[in-house]
Coordinates of C-alpha atoms in Angstrom, one line a residue:
Chain A
M180 CA -30.1 -26.8 -14.3
T181 CA -27.1 -27.0 -16.7
T182 CA -23.6 -26.5 -15.2
A183 CA -21.3 -23.9 -16.7
N184 CA -18.3 -26.2 -17.3
N185 CA -16.1 -23.9 -19.3
S186 CA -17.1 -20.5 -17.9
R187 CA -14.9 -18.4 -15.6
P188 CA -16.2 -16.6 -12.4
L189 CA -15.7 -13.1 -13.8
D190 CA -18.1 -14.0 -16.7
V191 CA -20.9 -13.2 -14.3
L192 CA -19.7 -9.5 -14.3
D193 CA -19.5 -9.4 -18.1
K194 CA -23.2 -10.2 -18.2
A195 CA -23.9 -7.5 -15.6
K196 CA -22.3 -4.6 -17.5
G197 CA -24.6 -1.5 -17.6
N198 CA -26.8 -3.0 -14.9
K199 CA -27.0 -2.3 -11.2
V200 CA -24.7 -4.4 -9.0
I201 CA -24.4 -4.6 -5.2
I202 CA -20.9 -4.8 -3.8
K203 CA -20.2 -5.8 -0.2
L204 CA -16.9 -4.5 1.2
K205 CA -14.7 -5.6 4.1
G206 CA -15.9 -3.7 7.2
G207 CA -19.6 -3.9 6.5
T208 CA -20.0 -1.1 3.9
E209 CA -22.1 -1.8 0.8
V210 CA -21.8 0.1 -2.5
T211 CA -24.4 -0.1 -5.3
G212 CA -24.3 1.4 -8.8
L213 CA -24.3 0.7 -12.6
L214 CA -21.4 -1.5 -13.6
Q215 CA -19.2 0.3 -16.2
A216 CA -16.0 -1.7 -16.2
F217 CA -13.9 -4.1 -14.1
D218 CA -10.4 -5.7 -14.4
L219 CA -8.8 -8.9 -13.2
H220 CA -8.0 -7.4 -9.8
L221 CA -11.8 -6.8 -9.4
N222 CA -11.3 -3.0 -9.5
I223 CA -14.8 -1.8 -10.4
W224 CA -16.0 1.4 -12.0
L225 CA -19.6 2.3 -11.1
E226 CA -21.8 5.2 -12.2
G227 CA -24.6 6.5 -10.0
A228 CA -22.9 4.8 -7.0
E229 CA -24.3 4.9 -3.5
E230 CA -22.5 3.9 -0.3
R231 CA -24.7 2.3 2.4
T232 CA -23.5 1.7 6.0
A233 CA -25.6 0.6 8.9
D234 CA -26.9 4.1 9.6
K235 CA -26.7 6.2 6.4
T236 CA -26.6 6.3 2.5
I237 CA -24.2 8.6 0.7
K238 CA -24.4 9.5 -3.0
L239 CA -21.0 9.0 -4.6
G240 CA -21.8 9.2 -8.3
S241 CA -19.0 8.0 -10.5
T242 CA -16.8 5.8 -8.4
L243 CA -13.8 3.4 -8.6
V244 CA -14.0 0.6 -6.0
R245 CA -10.6 -1.1 -5.3
G246 CA -10.9 -4.9 -5.8
D247 CA -8.8 -5.6 -2.7
T248 CA -11.6 -4.5 -0.4
I249 CA -14.4 -6.4 -2.0
I250 CA -16.0 -9.5 -0.4
L251 CA -18.7 -10.2 -3.0
I252 CA -20.5 -8.7 -6.0
S253 CA -24.0 -9.5 -6.9
P254 CA -26.0 -8.2 -10.0
A255 CA -29.1 -6.7 -8.5
S256 CA -31.8 -8.4 -10.6
E257 CA -30.5 -11.5 -12.3
Chain B
M231 CA -27.6 4.9 -20.7
T232 CA -24.8 3.3 -22.9
T233 CA -22.6 0.7 -21.4
A234 CA -18.8 1.1 -21.6
N235 CA -18.0 -2.3 -23.0
N236 CA -14.3 -1.8 -23.8
S237 CA -13.3 0.6 -21.0
R238 CA -11.2 -0.2 -18.0
P239 CA -12.0 0.8 -14.4
L240 CA -9.0 3.2 -14.1
D241 CA -10.3 5.2 -17.1
V242 CA -12.6 6.9 -14.6
L243 CA -9.5 8.4 -12.9
D244 CA -8.0 9.5 -16.3
K245 CA -11.1 11.7 -16.8
A246 CA -10.8 13.1 -13.3
K247 CA -7.2 14.4 -13.6
G248 CA -6.9 18.0 -12.4
N249 CA -10.2 17.8 -10.7
K250 CA -11.2 17.2 -7.1
V251 CA -11.5 13.6 -5.9
I252 CA -12.7 12.0 -2.7
I253 CA -10.7 9.0 -1.5
K254 CA -12.0 6.8 1.3
L255 CA -9.3 4.9 3.2
K256 CA -9.4 1.7 5.3
G257 CA -10.0 2.8 8.9
G258 CA -12.5 5.5 8.1
T259 CA -10.3 8.4 7.0
E260 CA -11.2 10.4 4.0
V261 CA -8.7 12.4 1.8
T262 CA -9.7 15.0 -0.8
G263 CA -7.6 16.9 -3.3
L264 CA -6.9 17.7 -6.9
L265 CA -5.9 14.5 -8.7
Q266 CA -2.4 14.9 -10.3
A267 CA -1.3 11.4 -11.1
F268 CA -2.0 7.7 -10.3
D269 CA -0.4 4.4 -11.2
L270 CA -1.7 0.8 -11.6
H271 CA -1.3 0.2 -7.8
L272 CA -3.7 3.1 -7.3
N273 CA -0.9 5.2 -5.7
I274 CA -2.4 8.7 -5.9
W275 CA -0.7 12.1 -6.0
L276 CA -3.0 14.9 -4.9
E277 CA -2.4 18.7 -4.6
G278 CA -4.3 20.8 -2.0
A279 CA -5.1 17.6 -0.1
E280 CA -7.1 17.6 3.1
E281 CA -7.6 14.7 5.5
R282 CA -10.9 14.3 7.2
T283 CA -11.6 12.0 10.1
A284 CA -14.7 11.9 12.2
D285 CA -13.7 14.8 14.4
K286 CA -11.3 17.0 12.5
T287 CA -9.9 18.2 9.1
I288 CA -6.1 18.5 8.5
K289 CA -4.6 20.4 5.5
L290 CA -1.9 18.2 3.9
G291 CA -1.1 20.1 0.7
S292 CA 0.9 18.0 -1.8
T293 CA 0.3 14.3 -0.8
L294 CA 1.0 10.8 -2.0
V295 CA -1.7 8.3 -0.9
R296 CA -0.6 4.6 -1.1
G297 CA -3.0 2.5 -3.2
D298 CA -3.0 -0.3 -0.8
T299 CA -5.0 1.6 1.8
I300 CA -7.7 2.9 -0.5
I301 CA -11.3 1.5 -0.5
L302 CA -12.8 3.8 -3.2
I303 CA -12.1 6.9 -5.2
S304 CA -14.9 9.2 -6.4
P305 CA -14.5 12.3 -8.6
A306 CA -16.2 15.1 -6.6
S307 CA -18.5 16.5 -9.3
E308 CA -19.1 14.2 -12.1
Chain C
M40 CA -4.0 25.1 -12.5
T41 CA -2.4 22.8 -15.1
T42 CA -2.9 19.1 -14.8
A43 CA 0.1 16.8 -14.8
N44 CA -0.9 14.5 -17.6
N45 CA 2.3 12.5 -18.0
S46 CA 3.5 12.5 -14.4
R47 CA 3.5 9.6 -12.0
P48 CA 2.5 9.7 -8.4
L49 CA 6.0 9.0 -7.0
D50 CA 7.3 12.1 -8.8
V51 CA 6.0 14.1 -5.8
L52 CA 8.6 12.3 -3.7
D53 CA 11.4 13.0 -6.1
K54 CA 10.7 16.7 -5.7
A55 CA 10.7 16.3 -1.9
K56 CA 14.2 14.7 -1.6
G57 CA 16.3 16.4 1.1
N58 CA 13.2 18.1 2.5
K59 CA 11.0 17.3 5.5
V60 CA 8.1 14.9 4.9
I61 CA 5.3 13.7 7.1
I62 CA 4.5 10.0 6.9
K63 CA 1.2 8.6 8.3
L64 CA 1.3 4.9 9.2
K65 CA -1.4 2.3 9.7
G66 CA -2.3 2.3 13.4
G67 CA -2.1 6.0 13.9
T68 CA 1.6 6.6 14.2
E69 CA 3.2 9.5 12.4
V70 CA 6.9 9.7 11.4
T71 CA 8.6 12.9 10.1
G72 CA 12.2 13.4 8.8
L73 CA 14.3 14.5 5.9
L74 CA 13.6 12.3 2.8
Q75 CA 16.9 10.7 1.7
A76 CA 15.7 7.9 -0.6
F77 CA 12.7 5.8 -1.6
D78 CA 11.9 2.8 -3.8
L79 CA 8.9 1.5 -5.7
H80 CA 7.6 -0.3 -2.6
L81 CA 7.6 3.1 -0.9
N82 CA 10.3 2.0 1.5
I83 CA 11.6 5.3 2.8
W84 CA 14.9 6.4 4.2
L85 CA 14.7 9.4 6.5
E86 CA 17.4 11.3 8.4
G87 CA 16.5 13.2 11.6
A88 CA 13.4 11.1 12.0
E89 CA 10.9 11.5 14.8
E90 CA 8.0 9.2 15.6
R91 CA 4.8 10.8 17.0
T92 CA 2.0 8.9 18.6
A93 CA -1.0 10.4 20.4
D94 CA 0.9 10.8 23.6
K95 CA 4.6 11.2 22.9
T96 CA 7.4 12.0 20.4
I97 CA 10.5 9.8 20.1
K98 CA 13.7 10.8 18.3
L99 CA 14.7 8.0 15.9
G100 CA 17.5 9.7 13.8
S101 CA 18.4 7.7 10.7
T102 CA 15.4 5.4 9.9
L103 CA 14.0 3.0 7.3
V104 CA 10.2 3.0 7.1
R105 CA 8.7 0.0 5.4
G106 CA 6.4 0.9 2.5
D107 CA 3.8 -1.7 3.4
T108 CA 2.8 0.2 6.6
I109 CA 2.4 3.6 5.0
I110 CA -1.0 5.3 4.4
L111 CA 0.2 8.6 3.0
I112 CA 3.3 10.8 2.6
S113 CA 3.2 14.6 2.5
P114 CA 6.1 17.0 1.9
A115 CA 5.9 19.3 4.9
S116 CA 6.1 22.7 3.1
E117 CA 5.2 22.4 -0.5
Chain D
M225 CA 22.8 19.1 4.1
T226 CA 23.4 17.2 0.9
T227 CA 20.6 15.1 -0.5
A228 CA 21.3 11.5 -1.5
N229 CA 19.9 11.6 -5.0
N230 CA 21.1 8.2 -6.2
S231 CA 20.9 6.2 -3.0
R232 CA 18.3 3.6 -2.2
P233 CA 16.4 3.3 1.1
L234 CA 18.1 -0.1 2.0
D235 CA 21.5 1.6 1.9
V236 CA 20.8 2.8 5.4
L237 CA 20.9 -0.8 6.5
D238 CA 24.1 -1.5 4.7
K239 CA 25.8 1.1 6.7
A240 CA 24.4 -0.3 9.9
K241 CA 25.8 -3.8 9.5
G242 CA 27.5 -5.0 12.7
N243 CA 25.9 -2.2 14.7
K244 CA 22.8 -2.1 17.0
V245 CA 19.5 -1.5 15.3
I246 CA 16.0 -0.9 16.8
I247 CA 13.1 -2.6 14.9
K248 CA 9.5 -1.7 15.6
L249 CA 7.0 -4.4 14.7
K250 CA 3.3 -4.3 14.0
G251 CA 1.5 -4.8 17.3
G252 CA 3.8 -2.7 19.4
T253 CA 6.7 -5.1 20.0
E254 CA 10.2 -3.7 19.6
V255 CA 13.3 -5.9 18.9
T256 CA 16.9 -4.7 19.2
G257 CA 20.2 -6.5 18.3
L258 CA 23.3 -6.3 16.2
L259 CA 22.4 -6.3 12.5
Q260 CA 24.1 -9.3 10.7
A261 CA 22.2 -9.5 7.4
F262 CA 19.0 -8.5 5.6
D263 CA 17.4 -9.2 2.2
L264 CA 15.0 -7.3 -0.1
H265 CA 12.0 -8.5 1.9
L266 CA 13.5 -6.9 4.9
N267 CA 14.0 -10.2 6.6
I268 CA 16.6 -9.4 9.3
W269 CA 19.2 -11.5 11.1
L270 CA 20.2 -10.1 14.5
E271 CA 22.7 -11.3 17.0
G272 CA 22.2 -10.6 20.7
A273 CA 18.6 -9.7 20.1
E274 CA 16.2 -8.6 22.8
E275 CA 12.4 -8.3 22.5
R276 CA 10.7 -5.5 24.4
T277 CA 7.0 -5.2 24.9
A278 CA 5.2 -2.7 27.2
D279 CA 5.8 -4.7 30.3
K280 CA 8.9 -6.9 29.8
T281 CA 12.2 -7.6 28.0
I282 CA 13.1 -11.1 26.7
K283 CA 16.6 -12.1 25.6
L284 CA 16.3 -13.9 22.2
G285 CA 20.0 -14.1 21.2
S286 CA 20.4 -15.1 17.5
T287 CA 17.1 -14.2 15.7
L288 CA 15.5 -14.0 12.3
V289 CA 12.8 -11.2 12.1
R290 CA 10.4 -11.6 9.2
G291 CA 10.3 -8.5 7.0
D292 CA 6.5 -8.6 6.7
T293 CA 5.9 -7.6 10.3
I294 CA 8.3 -4.7 10.4
I295 CA 7.1 -1.1 10.6
L296 CA 10.5 0.7 10.8
I297 CA 14.2 0.0 11.5
S298 CA 16.5 2.5 13.0
P299 CA 20.3 2.2 13.6
A300 CA 20.7 2.9 17.3
S301 CA 23.5 5.5 17.2
E302 CA 23.9 7.0 13.8
Chain E
M256 CA 32.6 -9.2 16.9
T257 CA 33.0 -9.6 13.2
T258 CA 30.2 -8.5 10.9
A259 CA 28.7 -11.0 8.4
N260 CA 28.9 -8.8 5.3
N261 CA 28.1 -11.4 2.6
S262 CA 25.6 -13.5 4.6
R263 CA 21.9 -13.6 4.1
P264 CA 19.3 -13.6 6.9
L265 CA 18.1 -17.1 6.3
D266 CA 21.6 -18.4 6.9
V267 CA 20.8 -18.2 10.6
L268 CA 18.2 -21.0 10.0
D269 CA 20.6 -23.2 8.1
K270 CA 22.8 -23.3 11.1
A271 CA 19.9 -24.2 13.3
K272 CA 18.8 -27.3 11.4
G273 CA 18.2 -30.2 13.7
N274 CA 18.2 -27.9 16.8
K275 CA 15.4 -26.4 18.8
V276 CA 13.9 -23.1 17.6
I277 CA 11.3 -20.8 19.1
I278 CA 8.8 -19.3 16.6
K279 CA 6.7 -16.3 17.6
L280 CA 3.4 -16.1 15.6
K281 CA 1.1 -13.1 15.0
G282 CA -1.6 -13.2 17.7
G283 CA 0.7 -14.1 20.5
T284 CA 1.1 -17.9 20.0
E285 CA 4.6 -19.4 20.3
V286 CA 5.7 -22.7 18.7
T287 CA 8.9 -24.6 19.6
G288 CA 10.4 -27.7 18.0
L289 CA 13.4 -29.2 16.2
L290 CA 13.9 -27.5 12.9
Q291 CA 13.8 -30.0 10.0
A292 CA 13.4 -27.8 6.9
F293 CA 12.3 -24.3 5.7
D294 CA 11.8 -22.6 2.4
L295 CA 12.0 -19.0 1.1
H296 CA 8.5 -18.2 2.3
L297 CA 9.7 -19.2 5.8
N298 CA 7.3 -22.2 5.8
I299 CA 8.9 -24.3 8.6
W300 CA 8.8 -28.0 9.3
L301 CA 9.3 -28.9 13.0
E302 CA 9.5 -32.2 14.8
G303 CA 8.5 -32.5 18.4
A304 CA 6.6 -29.2 18.2
E305 CA 4.7 -27.6 21.1
E306 CA 2.3 -24.7 20.9
R307 CA 2.3 -22.3 23.9
T308 CA -0.3 -19.6 24.4
A309 CA -0.7 -17.5 27.5
D310 CA -2.6 -20.2 29.4
K311 CA -1.6 -23.6 28.0
T312 CA 0.9 -25.8 26.2
I313 CA -0.3 -28.3 23.4
K314 CA 1.9 -31.1 22.0
L315 CA 1.7 -31.0 18.2
G316 CA 4.5 -33.4 17.2
S317 CA 5.4 -33.1 13.5
T318 CA 4.2 -29.7 12.3
L319 CA 4.3 -27.4 9.3
V320 CA 4.1 -23.7 10.3
R321 CA 3.1 -21.3 7.5
G322 CA 5.7 -18.6 7.0
D323 CA 3.1 -15.9 6.5
T324 CA 2.1 -16.0 10.2
I325 CA 5.6 -15.8 11.6
I326 CA 7.0 -12.7 13.4
L327 CA 10.4 -14.0 14.4
I328 CA 12.4 -17.3 14.7
S329 CA 15.1 -17.8 17.3
P330 CA 17.4 -20.8 17.7
A331 CA 16.9 -21.8 21.4
S332 CA 20.6 -22.0 22.4
E333 CA 22.9 -20.1 20.3
Chain F
M188 CA -9.8 -45.6 1.9
T189 CA -7.6 -44.8 -1.1
T190 CA -5.4 -41.8 -1.0
A191 CA -5.5 -39.3 -3.9
N192 CA -1.8 -39.1 -4.6
N193 CA -1.8 -37.2 -7.8
S194 CA -4.8 -35.0 -7.3
R195 CA -4.8 -31.3 -6.6
P196 CA -6.9 -29.5 -3.9
L197 CA -9.0 -27.6 -6.4
D198 CA -10.2 -30.9 -7.9
V199 CA -12.7 -31.1 -5.1
L200 CA -14.4 -28.0 -6.6
D201 CA -14.4 -29.5 -10.1
K202 CA -16.5 -32.3 -8.9
A203 CA -18.8 -29.9 -7.1
K204 CA -19.8 -27.9 -10.2
G205 CA -23.5 -27.4 -10.6
N206 CA -24.0 -28.5 -7.0
K207 CA -24.6 -26.6 -3.8
V208 CA -21.5 -25.4 -1.9
I209 CA -21.1 -23.7 1.5
I210 CA -18.4 -21.0 1.6
K211 CA -17.1 -19.7 4.9
L212 CA -15.7 -16.1 4.8
K213 CA -13.4 -14.2 7.0
G214 CA -15.5 -12.3 9.6
G215 CA -18.0 -15.1 10.1
T216 CA -20.3 -14.7 7.1
E217 CA -21.4 -17.9 5.2
V218 CA -22.5 -17.9 1.6
T219 CA -24.2 -20.9 -0.1
G220 CA -25.2 -21.4 -3.7
L221 CA -24.8 -23.6 -6.8
L222 CA -21.2 -23.6 -8.0
Q223 CA -20.9 -22.3 -11.6
A224 CA -17.3 -21.5 -12.0
F225 CA -14.0 -20.8 -10.1
D226 CA -10.5 -19.8 -10.9
L227 CA -7.0 -20.3 -9.4
H228 CA -7.5 -17.3 -7.0
L229 CA -10.7 -19.1 -5.7
N230 CA -12.9 -16.4 -7.1
I231 CA -16.3 -18.2 -7.1
W232 CA -19.4 -17.7 -9.2
L233 CA -22.6 -18.9 -7.5
E234 CA -26.2 -19.0 -8.7
G235 CA -29.1 -18.9 -6.2
A236 CA -26.7 -17.6 -3.6
E237 CA -27.7 -16.8 0.0
E238 CA -25.6 -15.0 2.6
R239 CA -26.0 -16.1 6.3
T240 CA -24.7 -14.1 9.2
A241 CA -25.4 -14.9 12.9
D242 CA -28.8 -13.1 12.8
K243 CA -30.2 -13.2 9.3
T244 CA -30.3 -14.7 5.7
I245 CA -30.1 -12.5 2.6
K246 CA -31.0 -13.8 -0.9
L247 CA -28.2 -12.7 -3.3
G248 CA -29.0 -14.7 -6.4
S249 CA -26.2 -14.6 -9.0
T250 CA -23.0 -13.7 -7.0
L251 CA -19.2 -13.5 -7.5
V252 CA -17.3 -14.2 -4.2
R253 CA -13.7 -12.9 -4.1
G254 CA -11.3 -15.7 -3.3
D255 CA -9.2 -13.5 -1.0
T256 CA -12.0 -13.5 1.6
I257 CA -12.6 -17.2 1.7
I258 CA -11.6 -19.5 4.6
L259 CA -13.0 -22.8 3.3
I260 CA -15.4 -24.2 0.7
S261 CA -17.4 -27.4 1.3
P262 CA -19.7 -29.2 -1.2
A263 CA -23.0 -29.5 0.7
S264 CA -23.7 -33.2 0.1
E265 CA -20.7 -35.2 -0.7
Chain G
M24 CA 18.3 -37.6 15.8
T25 CA 19.3 -37.1 12.2
T26 CA 18.7 -33.7 10.6
A27 CA 16.8 -33.5 7.3
N28 CA 19.3 -31.4 5.4
N29 CA 17.9 -31.6 1.9
S30 CA 14.2 -31.9 2.7
R31 CA 11.6 -29.2 2.1
P32 CA 8.9 -28.1 4.7
L33 CA 6.0 -29.4 2.5
D34 CA 7.5 -32.9 2.6
V35 CA 5.9 -33.3 5.9
L36 CA 2.5 -33.1 4.2
D37 CA 3.5 -35.6 1.5
K38 CA 4.0 -38.2 4.2
A39 CA 0.6 -37.4 5.8
K40 CA -1.5 -38.0 2.7
G41 CA -4.5 -40.2 3.4
N42 CA -4.0 -39.6 7.1
K43 CA -5.7 -37.3 9.6
V44 CA -4.3 -33.8 10.0
I45 CA -5.2 -30.9 12.3
I46 CA -5.2 -27.5 10.7
K47 CA -5.2 -24.3 12.9
L48 CA -6.7 -21.3 11.2
K49 CA -6.3 -17.5 11.9
G50 CA -9.1 -16.5 14.2
G51 CA -9.0 -19.6 16.4
T52 CA -10.9 -22.2 14.3
E53 CA -9.5 -25.7 13.9
V54 CA -10.3 -28.0 11.1
T55 CA -9.5 -31.8 11.0
G56 CA -9.8 -34.4 8.3
L57 CA -8.1 -36.9 6.0
L58 CA -5.5 -35.1 3.8
Q59 CA -6.2 -35.7 0.1
A60 CA -4.2 -33.1 -1.7
F61 CA -2.4 -29.8 -1.2
D62 CA -0.6 -27.3 -3.4
L63 CA 2.2 -24.8 -3.0
H64 CA -0.2 -22.1 -1.6
L65 CA -1.1 -24.7 1.1
N66 CA -4.7 -24.9 -0.3
I67 CA -5.7 -28.2 1.4
W68 CA -8.4 -30.8 0.3
L69 CA -9.7 -32.8 3.2
E70 CA -12.3 -35.6 3.3
G71 CA -14.3 -36.3 6.5
A72 CA -13.5 -32.8 7.7
E73 CA -14.8 -31.3 10.9
E74 CA -14.6 -27.7 12.1
R75 CA -14.0 -27.0 15.8
T76 CA -14.4 -23.6 17.4
A77 CA -14.4 -23.0 21.1
D78 CA -18.0 -23.9 21.6
K79 CA -19.0 -26.4 18.9
T80 CA -18.0 -29.0 16.3
I81 CA -19.5 -28.9 12.7
K82 CA -19.2 -31.8 10.2
L83 CA -18.1 -30.4 6.9
G84 CA -17.3 -33.6 4.9
S85 CA -15.3 -32.9 1.7
T86 CA -13.7 -29.5 2.2
L87 CA -11.2 -27.2 0.5
V88 CA -9.3 -25.0 3.0
R89 CA -7.6 -21.9 1.6
G90 CA -3.9 -21.8 2.3
D91 CA -4.0 -18.1 3.1
T92 CA -5.9 -18.6 6.4
I93 CA -3.8 -21.4 7.7
I94 CA -1.4 -20.9 10.7
L95 CA -0.1 -24.5 11.0
I96 CA -0.8 -28.1 10.0
S97 CA 0.0 -31.1 12.1
P98 CA -0.4 -34.8 11.1
A99 CA -2.5 -36.2 14.0
S100 CA -0.4 -39.3 14.9
E101 CA 3.1 -39.0 13.7

């Protein structure tokens, strides 16, 4: 394994643009969707978003997730 | 699908101006209304707003939602 | 309906000055009163303010509400 | 009633200096006292302060209340 | 009583240096000790500090209390 | 033992790059993975990440952990 | 007792470098270890760290504690 000495943590999102990401929010909610754009506050624009809580899934479509409520973001298939 | 490489997450709100948006707030409340304006803090001005909690819907009319309490914003029909 | 393309969210408060507003706070409290002044942090000065919780109403009179605790602000009759 | 078009929300505290104010804090505590000084963070210096919770009153005397924990401030007799 | 028109809220701490102060923290804990130093964030250095919760007292000795967790600070005998 | 008089706390992460770290989050969740990159906000990019709660382990793979939700970070074998 | 009129609260940490400190975190967790470095956000680098909750002690070794979650820091034997 090679270490990424000069990379920054948000680079992992740059590589995920256009692909499906899983976002875990404070409070236990999970949002998935195709990553369109993000900024330094980790505000995230998703297309085809879905919100999953313990007991249901809701289709959201185009969605802006506020960075402040995000715990972690994981590209779905990398 | 084409990725939006140079776009910013708040662009999704620009496109939703004048249309209905659904805003999910910390604590489980949901507010809907016609998006009039927003700023970088995600303060949102809605017209014809309604607040929905688990057990009731309240008509608010013209409303300013503070960005700090927002989890996600989704244009209703995009 | 015409969209307000160049307006900012706090404009809705400018138009409400001198009129009654309803402020919902984190934790379920609601404060009403005549809007005298506000700043960019959404600190709000009300006259004739009343605080309503689930089980009582308290007359506060002249009151400064800290912006940090506000969820949303709605002019009462617009 | 005349609206205060050019005033700022903290002006209501300027007028209350030397007088009794009631401060409601996050978590349900209430502090009263004579307002000596405040700053833009709403840090408040009170003299003759008392802390009231649901079941008791504690005399604090000279007290600095941190602005961050304040929900609202109301001059007691204005 | 004379009002302190040009004073700032942190002046009350300047006058308490070297003396015992009582600090109430979010979550119900109380810390007492001799005030050595403080900064604009209300970070506080105490000597001879003690932590009191509902059911016990712990001797801490020299202690740095982070300003962010403080609700109020009261000089013990002023 | 020699004290590290001129070092900064984030230096401990610099030395851990490419190695396994354990991250404890607010709310009790623990995330482990190989540290790729971090920034001053403590946003962390992990590869081969796993999320462990009290009752299960979830493979996350490539993951960005938001600094705001982190309590502590510990290199696994140092 | 002499008061420390020109000292700053973080000076107490400077004197504790290389020595054992006890850090109390929001949520009731306690972390101890040898203080290596700290910054203005109170991010803390410990060596030989241990985490103590009500019912167990976990050896962490080298650890970075995020300042944001800290309530207070106390040098163990000063």
